[in-house]
PDB file of C-alpha atoms and ligand atoms in Angstrom:
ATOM      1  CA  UNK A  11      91.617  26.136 -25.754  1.00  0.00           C
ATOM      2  CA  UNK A  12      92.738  22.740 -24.820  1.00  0.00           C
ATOM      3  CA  UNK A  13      90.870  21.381 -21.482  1.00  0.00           C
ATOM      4  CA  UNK A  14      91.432  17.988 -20.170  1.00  0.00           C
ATOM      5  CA  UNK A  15      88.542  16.131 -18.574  1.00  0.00           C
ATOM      6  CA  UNK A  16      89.692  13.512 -15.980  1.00  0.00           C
ATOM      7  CA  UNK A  17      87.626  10.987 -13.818  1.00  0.00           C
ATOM      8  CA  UNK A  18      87.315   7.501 -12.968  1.00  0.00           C
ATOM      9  CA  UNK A  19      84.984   4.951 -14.815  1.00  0.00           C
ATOM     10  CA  UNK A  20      81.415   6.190 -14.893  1.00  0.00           C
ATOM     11  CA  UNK A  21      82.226   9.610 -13.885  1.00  0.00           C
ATOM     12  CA  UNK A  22      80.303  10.988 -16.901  1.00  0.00           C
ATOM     13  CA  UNK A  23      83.266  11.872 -18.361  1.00  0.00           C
ATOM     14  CA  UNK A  24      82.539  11.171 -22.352  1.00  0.00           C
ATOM     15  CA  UNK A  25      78.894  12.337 -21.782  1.00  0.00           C
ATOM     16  CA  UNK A  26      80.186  15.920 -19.707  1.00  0.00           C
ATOM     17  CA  UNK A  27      83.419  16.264 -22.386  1.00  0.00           C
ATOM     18  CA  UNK A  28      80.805  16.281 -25.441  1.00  0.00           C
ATOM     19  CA  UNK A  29      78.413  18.637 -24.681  1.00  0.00           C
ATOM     20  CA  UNK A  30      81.277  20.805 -23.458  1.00  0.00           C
ATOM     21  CA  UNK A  31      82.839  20.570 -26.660  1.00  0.00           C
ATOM     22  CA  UNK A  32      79.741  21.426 -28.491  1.00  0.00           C
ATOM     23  CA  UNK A  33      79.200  24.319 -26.105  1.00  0.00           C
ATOM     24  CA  UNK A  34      83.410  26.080 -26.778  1.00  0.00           C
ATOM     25  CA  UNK A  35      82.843  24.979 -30.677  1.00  0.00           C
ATOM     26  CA  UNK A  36      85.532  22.721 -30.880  1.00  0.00           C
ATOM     27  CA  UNK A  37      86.162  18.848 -30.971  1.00  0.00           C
ATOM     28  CA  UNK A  38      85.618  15.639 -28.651  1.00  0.00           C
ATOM     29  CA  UNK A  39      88.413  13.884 -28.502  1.00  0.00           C
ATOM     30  CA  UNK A  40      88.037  10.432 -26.564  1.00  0.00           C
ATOM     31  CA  UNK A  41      90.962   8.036 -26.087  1.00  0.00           C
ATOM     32  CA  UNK A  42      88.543   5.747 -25.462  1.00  0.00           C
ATOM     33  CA  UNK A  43      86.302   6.026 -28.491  1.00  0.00           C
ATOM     34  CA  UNK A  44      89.698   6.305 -30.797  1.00  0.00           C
ATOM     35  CA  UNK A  45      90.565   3.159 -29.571  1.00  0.00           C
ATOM     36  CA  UNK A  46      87.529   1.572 -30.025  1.00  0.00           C
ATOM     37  CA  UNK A  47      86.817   2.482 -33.374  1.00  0.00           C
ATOM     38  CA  UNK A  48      90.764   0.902 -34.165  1.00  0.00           C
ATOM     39  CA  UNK A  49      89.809  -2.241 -32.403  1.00  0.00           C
ATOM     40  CA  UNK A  50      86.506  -2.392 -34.769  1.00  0.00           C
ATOM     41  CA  UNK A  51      88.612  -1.788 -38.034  1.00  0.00           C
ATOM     42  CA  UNK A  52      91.053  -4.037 -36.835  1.00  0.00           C
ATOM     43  CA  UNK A  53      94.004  -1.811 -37.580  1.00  0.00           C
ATOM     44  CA  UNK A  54      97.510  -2.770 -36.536  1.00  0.00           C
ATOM     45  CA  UNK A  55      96.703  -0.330 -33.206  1.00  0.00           C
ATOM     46  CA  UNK A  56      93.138  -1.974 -32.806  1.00  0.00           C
ATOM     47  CA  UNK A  57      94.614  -5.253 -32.749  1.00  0.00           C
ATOM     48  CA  UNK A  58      97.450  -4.182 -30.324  1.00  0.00           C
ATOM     49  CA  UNK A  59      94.675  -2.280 -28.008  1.00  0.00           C
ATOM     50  CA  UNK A  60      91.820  -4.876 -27.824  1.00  0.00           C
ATOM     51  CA  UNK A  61      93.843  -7.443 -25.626  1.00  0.00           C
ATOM     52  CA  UNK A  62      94.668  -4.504 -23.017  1.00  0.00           C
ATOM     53  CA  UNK A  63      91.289  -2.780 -23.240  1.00  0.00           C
ATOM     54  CA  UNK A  64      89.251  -6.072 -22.463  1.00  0.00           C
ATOM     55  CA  UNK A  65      91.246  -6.784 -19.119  1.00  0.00           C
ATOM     56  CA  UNK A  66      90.651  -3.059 -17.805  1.00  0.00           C
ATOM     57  CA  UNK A  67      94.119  -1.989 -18.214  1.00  0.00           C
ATOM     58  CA  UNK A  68      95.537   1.198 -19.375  1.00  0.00           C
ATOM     59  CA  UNK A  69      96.694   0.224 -23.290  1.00  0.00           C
ATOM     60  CA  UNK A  70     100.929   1.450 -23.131  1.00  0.00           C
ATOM     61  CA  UNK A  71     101.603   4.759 -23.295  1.00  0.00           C
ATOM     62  CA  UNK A  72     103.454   4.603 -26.754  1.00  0.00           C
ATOM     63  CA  UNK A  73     100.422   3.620 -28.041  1.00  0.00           C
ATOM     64  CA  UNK A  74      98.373   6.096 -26.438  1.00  0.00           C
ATOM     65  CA  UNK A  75     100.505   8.925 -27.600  1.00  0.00           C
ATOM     66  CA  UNK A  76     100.913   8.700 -31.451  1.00  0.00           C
ATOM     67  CA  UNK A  77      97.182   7.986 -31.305  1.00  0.00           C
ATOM     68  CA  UNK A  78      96.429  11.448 -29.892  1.00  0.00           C
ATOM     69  CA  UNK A  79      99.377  13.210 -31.467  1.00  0.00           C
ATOM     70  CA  UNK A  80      97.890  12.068 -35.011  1.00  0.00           C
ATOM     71  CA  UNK A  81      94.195  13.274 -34.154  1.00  0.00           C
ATOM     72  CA  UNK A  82      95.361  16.632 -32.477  1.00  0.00           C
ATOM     73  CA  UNK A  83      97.678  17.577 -35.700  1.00  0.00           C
ATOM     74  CA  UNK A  84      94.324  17.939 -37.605  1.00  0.00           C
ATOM     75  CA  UNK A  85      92.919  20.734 -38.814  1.00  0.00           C
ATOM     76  CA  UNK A  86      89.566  20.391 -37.000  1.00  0.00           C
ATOM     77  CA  UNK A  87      91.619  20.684 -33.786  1.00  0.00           C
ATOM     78  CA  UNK A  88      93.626  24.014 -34.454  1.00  0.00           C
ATOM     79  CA  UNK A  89      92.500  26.009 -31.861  1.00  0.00           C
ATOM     80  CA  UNK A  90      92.080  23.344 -29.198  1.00  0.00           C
ATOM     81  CA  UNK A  91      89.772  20.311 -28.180  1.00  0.00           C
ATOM     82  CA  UNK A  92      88.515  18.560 -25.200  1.00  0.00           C
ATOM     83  CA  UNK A  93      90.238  15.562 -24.422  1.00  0.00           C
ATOM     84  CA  UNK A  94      87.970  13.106 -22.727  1.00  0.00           C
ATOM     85  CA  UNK A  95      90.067  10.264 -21.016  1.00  0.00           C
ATOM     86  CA  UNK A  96      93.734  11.716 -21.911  1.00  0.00           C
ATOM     87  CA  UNK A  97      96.361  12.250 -20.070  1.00  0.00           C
ATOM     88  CA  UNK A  98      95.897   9.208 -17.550  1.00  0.00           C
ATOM     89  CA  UNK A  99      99.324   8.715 -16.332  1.00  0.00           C
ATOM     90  CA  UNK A 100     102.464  11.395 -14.969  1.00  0.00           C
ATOM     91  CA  UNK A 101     104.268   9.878 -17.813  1.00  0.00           C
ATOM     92  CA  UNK A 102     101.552  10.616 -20.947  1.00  0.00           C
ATOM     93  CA  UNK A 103     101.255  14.250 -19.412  1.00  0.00           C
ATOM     94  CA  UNK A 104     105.087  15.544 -19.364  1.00  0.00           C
ATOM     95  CA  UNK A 105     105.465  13.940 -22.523  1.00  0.00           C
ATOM     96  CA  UNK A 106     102.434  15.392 -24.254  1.00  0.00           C
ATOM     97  CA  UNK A 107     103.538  18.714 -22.315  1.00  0.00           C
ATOM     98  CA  UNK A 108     106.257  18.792 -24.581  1.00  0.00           C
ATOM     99  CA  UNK A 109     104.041  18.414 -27.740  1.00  0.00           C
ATOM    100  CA  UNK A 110     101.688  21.077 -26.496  1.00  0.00           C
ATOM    101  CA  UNK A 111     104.172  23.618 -25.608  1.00  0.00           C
ATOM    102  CA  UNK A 112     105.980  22.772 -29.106  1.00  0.00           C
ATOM    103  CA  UNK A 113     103.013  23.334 -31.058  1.00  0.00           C
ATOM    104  CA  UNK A 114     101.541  26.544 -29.034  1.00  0.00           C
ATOM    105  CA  UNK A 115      98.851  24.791 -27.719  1.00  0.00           C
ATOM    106  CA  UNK A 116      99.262  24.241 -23.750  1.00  0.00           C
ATOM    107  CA  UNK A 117      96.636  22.585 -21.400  1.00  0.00           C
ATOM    108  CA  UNK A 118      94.443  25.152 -19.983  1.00  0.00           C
ATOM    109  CA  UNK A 119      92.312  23.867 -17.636  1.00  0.00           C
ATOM    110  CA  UNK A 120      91.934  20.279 -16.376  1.00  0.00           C
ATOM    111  CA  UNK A 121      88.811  19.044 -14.850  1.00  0.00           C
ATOM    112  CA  UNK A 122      88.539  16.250 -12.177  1.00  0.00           C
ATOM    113  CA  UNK A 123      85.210  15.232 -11.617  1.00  0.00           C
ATOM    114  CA  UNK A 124      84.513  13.442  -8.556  1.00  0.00           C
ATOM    115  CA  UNK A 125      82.249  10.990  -7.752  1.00  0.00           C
ATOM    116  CA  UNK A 126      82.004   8.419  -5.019  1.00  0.00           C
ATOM    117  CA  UNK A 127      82.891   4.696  -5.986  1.00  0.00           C
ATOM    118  CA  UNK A 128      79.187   3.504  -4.792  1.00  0.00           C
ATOM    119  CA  UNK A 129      77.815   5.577  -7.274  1.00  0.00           C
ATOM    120  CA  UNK A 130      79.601   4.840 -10.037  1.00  0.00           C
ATOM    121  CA  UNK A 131      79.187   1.152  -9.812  1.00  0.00           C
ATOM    122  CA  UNK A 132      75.841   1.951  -9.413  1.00  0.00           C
ATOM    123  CA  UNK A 133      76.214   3.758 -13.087  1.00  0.00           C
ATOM    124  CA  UNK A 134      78.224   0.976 -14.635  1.00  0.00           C
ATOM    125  CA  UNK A 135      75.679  -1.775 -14.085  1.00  0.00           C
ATOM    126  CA  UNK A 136      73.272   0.071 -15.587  1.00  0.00           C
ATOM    127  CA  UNK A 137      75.563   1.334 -18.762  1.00  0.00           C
ATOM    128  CA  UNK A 138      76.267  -2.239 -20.118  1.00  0.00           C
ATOM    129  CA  UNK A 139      79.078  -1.996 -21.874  1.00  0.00           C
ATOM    130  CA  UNK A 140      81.323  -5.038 -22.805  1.00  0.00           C
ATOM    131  CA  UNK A 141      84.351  -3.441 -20.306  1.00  0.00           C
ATOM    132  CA  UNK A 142      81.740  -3.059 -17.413  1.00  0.00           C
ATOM    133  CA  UNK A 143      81.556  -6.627 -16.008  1.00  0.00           C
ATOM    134  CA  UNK A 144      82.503  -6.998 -12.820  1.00  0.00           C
ATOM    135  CA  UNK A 145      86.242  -8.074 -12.741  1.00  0.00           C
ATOM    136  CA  UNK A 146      86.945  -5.819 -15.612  1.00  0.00           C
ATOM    137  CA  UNK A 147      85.373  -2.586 -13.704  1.00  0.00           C
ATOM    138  CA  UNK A 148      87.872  -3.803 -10.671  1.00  0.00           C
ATOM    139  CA  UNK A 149      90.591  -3.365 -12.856  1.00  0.00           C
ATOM    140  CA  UNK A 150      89.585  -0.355 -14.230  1.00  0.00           C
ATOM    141  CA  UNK A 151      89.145   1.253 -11.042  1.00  0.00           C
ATOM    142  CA  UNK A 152      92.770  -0.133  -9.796  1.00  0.00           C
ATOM    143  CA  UNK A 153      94.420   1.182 -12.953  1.00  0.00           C
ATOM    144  CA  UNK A 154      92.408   4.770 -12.006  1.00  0.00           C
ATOM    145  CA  UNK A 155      93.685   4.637  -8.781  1.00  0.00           C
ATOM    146  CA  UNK A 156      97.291   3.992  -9.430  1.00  0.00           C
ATOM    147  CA  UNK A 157      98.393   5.593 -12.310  1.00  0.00           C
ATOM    148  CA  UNK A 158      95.441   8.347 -12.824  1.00  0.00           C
ATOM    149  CA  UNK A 159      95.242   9.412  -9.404  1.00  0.00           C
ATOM    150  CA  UNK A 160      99.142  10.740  -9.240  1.00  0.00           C
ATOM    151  CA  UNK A 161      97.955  13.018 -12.809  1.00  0.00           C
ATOM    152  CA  UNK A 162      96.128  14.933 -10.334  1.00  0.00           C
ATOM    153  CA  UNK A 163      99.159  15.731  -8.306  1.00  0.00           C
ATOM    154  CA  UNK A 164     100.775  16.323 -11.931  1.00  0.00           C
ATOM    155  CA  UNK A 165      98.244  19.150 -12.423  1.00  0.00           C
ATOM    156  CA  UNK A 166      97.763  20.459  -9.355  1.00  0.00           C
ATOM    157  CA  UNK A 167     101.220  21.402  -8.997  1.00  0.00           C
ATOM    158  CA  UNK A 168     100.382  23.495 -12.316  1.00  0.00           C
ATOM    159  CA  UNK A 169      97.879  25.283 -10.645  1.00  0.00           C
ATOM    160  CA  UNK A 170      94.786  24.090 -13.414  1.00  0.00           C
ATOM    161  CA  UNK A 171      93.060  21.471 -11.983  1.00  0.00           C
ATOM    162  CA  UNK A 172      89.697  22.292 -10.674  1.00  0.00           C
ATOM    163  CA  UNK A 173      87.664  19.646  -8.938  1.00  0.00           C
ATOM    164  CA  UNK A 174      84.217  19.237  -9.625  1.00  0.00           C
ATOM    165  CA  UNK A 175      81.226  17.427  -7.868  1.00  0.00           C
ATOM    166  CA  UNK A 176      80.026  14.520 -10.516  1.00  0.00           C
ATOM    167  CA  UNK A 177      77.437  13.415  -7.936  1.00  0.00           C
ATOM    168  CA  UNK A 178      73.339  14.630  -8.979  1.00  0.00           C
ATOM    169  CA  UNK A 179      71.890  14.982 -12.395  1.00  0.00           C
ATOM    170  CA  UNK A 180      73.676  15.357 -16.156  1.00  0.00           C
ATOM    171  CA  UNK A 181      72.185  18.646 -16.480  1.00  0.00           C
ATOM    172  CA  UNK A 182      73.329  19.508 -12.698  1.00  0.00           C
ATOM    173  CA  UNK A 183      76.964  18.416 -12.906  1.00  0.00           C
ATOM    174  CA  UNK A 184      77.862  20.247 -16.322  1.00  0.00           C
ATOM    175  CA  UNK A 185      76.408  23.388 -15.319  1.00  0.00           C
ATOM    176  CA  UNK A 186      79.174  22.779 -12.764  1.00  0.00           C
ATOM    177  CA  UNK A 187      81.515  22.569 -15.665  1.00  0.00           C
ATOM    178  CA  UNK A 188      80.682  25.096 -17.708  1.00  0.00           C
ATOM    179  CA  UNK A 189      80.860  27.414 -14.567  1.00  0.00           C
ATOM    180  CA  UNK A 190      84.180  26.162 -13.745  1.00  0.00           C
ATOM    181  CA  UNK A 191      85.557  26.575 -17.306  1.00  0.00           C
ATOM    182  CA  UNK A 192      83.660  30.025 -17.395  1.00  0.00           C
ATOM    183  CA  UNK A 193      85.946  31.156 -14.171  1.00  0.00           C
ATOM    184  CA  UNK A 194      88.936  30.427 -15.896  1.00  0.00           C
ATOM    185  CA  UNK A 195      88.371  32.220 -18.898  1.00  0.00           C
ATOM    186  CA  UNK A 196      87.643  35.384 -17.481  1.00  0.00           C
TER     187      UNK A 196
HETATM  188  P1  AMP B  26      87.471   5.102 -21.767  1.00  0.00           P
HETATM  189  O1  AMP B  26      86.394   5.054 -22.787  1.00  0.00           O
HETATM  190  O2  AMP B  26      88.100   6.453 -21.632  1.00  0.00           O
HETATM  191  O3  AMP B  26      87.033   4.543 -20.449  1.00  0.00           O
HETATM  192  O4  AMP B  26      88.649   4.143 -22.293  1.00  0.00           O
HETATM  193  C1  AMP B  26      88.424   2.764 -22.530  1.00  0.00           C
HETATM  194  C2  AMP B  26      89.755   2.015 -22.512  1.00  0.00           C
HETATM  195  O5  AMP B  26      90.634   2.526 -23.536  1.00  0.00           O
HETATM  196  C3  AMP B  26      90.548   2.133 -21.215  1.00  0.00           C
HETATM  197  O6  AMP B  26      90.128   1.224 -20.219  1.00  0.00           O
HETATM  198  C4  AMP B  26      91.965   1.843 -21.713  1.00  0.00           C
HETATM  199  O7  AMP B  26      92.180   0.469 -21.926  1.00  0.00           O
HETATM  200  C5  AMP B  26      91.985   2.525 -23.083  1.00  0.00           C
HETATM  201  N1  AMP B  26      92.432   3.936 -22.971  1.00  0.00           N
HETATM  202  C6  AMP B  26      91.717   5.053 -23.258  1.00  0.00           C
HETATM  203  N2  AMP B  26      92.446   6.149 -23.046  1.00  0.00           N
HETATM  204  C7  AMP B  26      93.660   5.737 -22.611  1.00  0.00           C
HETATM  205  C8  AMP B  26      94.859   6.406 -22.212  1.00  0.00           C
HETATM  206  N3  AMP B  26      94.953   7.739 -22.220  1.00  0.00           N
HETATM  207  N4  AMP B  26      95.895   5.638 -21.818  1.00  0.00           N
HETATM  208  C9  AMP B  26      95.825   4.300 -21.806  1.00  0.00           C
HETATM  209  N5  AMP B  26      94.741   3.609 -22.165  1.00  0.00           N
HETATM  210  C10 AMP B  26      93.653   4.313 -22.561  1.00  0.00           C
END
């Protein structure tokens, strides 16, 4: 099962994606984390990466795709993953459509989880981490807006997006997940 979790900074997305992973026995598999761990090696994609990541913007999409295309052709990740921050743009998810349908493995579900922007800079100042300062979480946001937002659309026109309230408790909000991923299994 491949299910795509999808929501704006500090939605509780890489929290929500691993314990769902953990929950359908297969892998996490965070854009974001890949990315940083490059950046910390200082491999030729860390070093291309780090410039993008620290200004809030979305790192290319070439980039982006041999990244996941590399982590998804191993073994671990067979019979599907959750992908925590991937797709985020119309362009990453017709391409990677391709790749999916090509290797038997389509996007089942795709969750959106909601939360109001209040909130989540509420969430951010208290997470502290070194792409949450101010001017970078305004770009972060914009970037969401612009080129994440329309992925919605993307998947919606599928028919397997399903929103989900991100506002109240960890516990609260992936019970809401699980139950949404339960209702499309049966
Ligand atoms: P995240 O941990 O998901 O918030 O990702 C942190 C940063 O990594 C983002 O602000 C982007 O610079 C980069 N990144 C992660 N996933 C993607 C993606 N699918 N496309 C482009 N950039 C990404």
């Amino acid at each position: 099962m491949l299910v795509v979790l999808v929501g704006p900074p500090g939605a509780g997305k890489g929290t929500q994606s691993q314990r769902l992973a953990e929950y359908l026995g297969i892998p996490h598999c965070s854009t974001g984390d890949l990315f940083r761990d490059a950046c910390q090696r200082q491999t030729e994609l860390g070093l291309q990466a780090i410039e993008y990541m620290q200004s809030g913007r979305l790192v290319p999409d070439s980039l982006v795709e041999k990244l996941v295309v590399e982590r998804l052709s191993q073994a671990d990740c067979q019979n599907g993953c959750v992908l925590d921050g991937f797709p985020r743009t119309v362009p990453q998810a017709r391409q990677f459509d391709q790749w999916a349908s090509q290797n038997y493995l389509p996007v089942s579900v795709v969750v959106a989880i909601e939360v109001d922007e209040q909130t989540l800079l509420d969430r951010l100042a208290d997470r502290g981490r070194q792409d949450d300062d101010r001017q970078v979480v305004h770009e972060r946001f914009r970037q969401y807006e612009e080129l994440t937002v329309p992925l919605l659309d993307y998947y919606r026109g599928q028919g397997i997006l399903r929103m989900v309230d991100g506002v109240g408790g960890l516990d609260e909000v992936y019970e809401r997940i699980q139950q949404t991923i339960e209702a499309t299994r049966t």
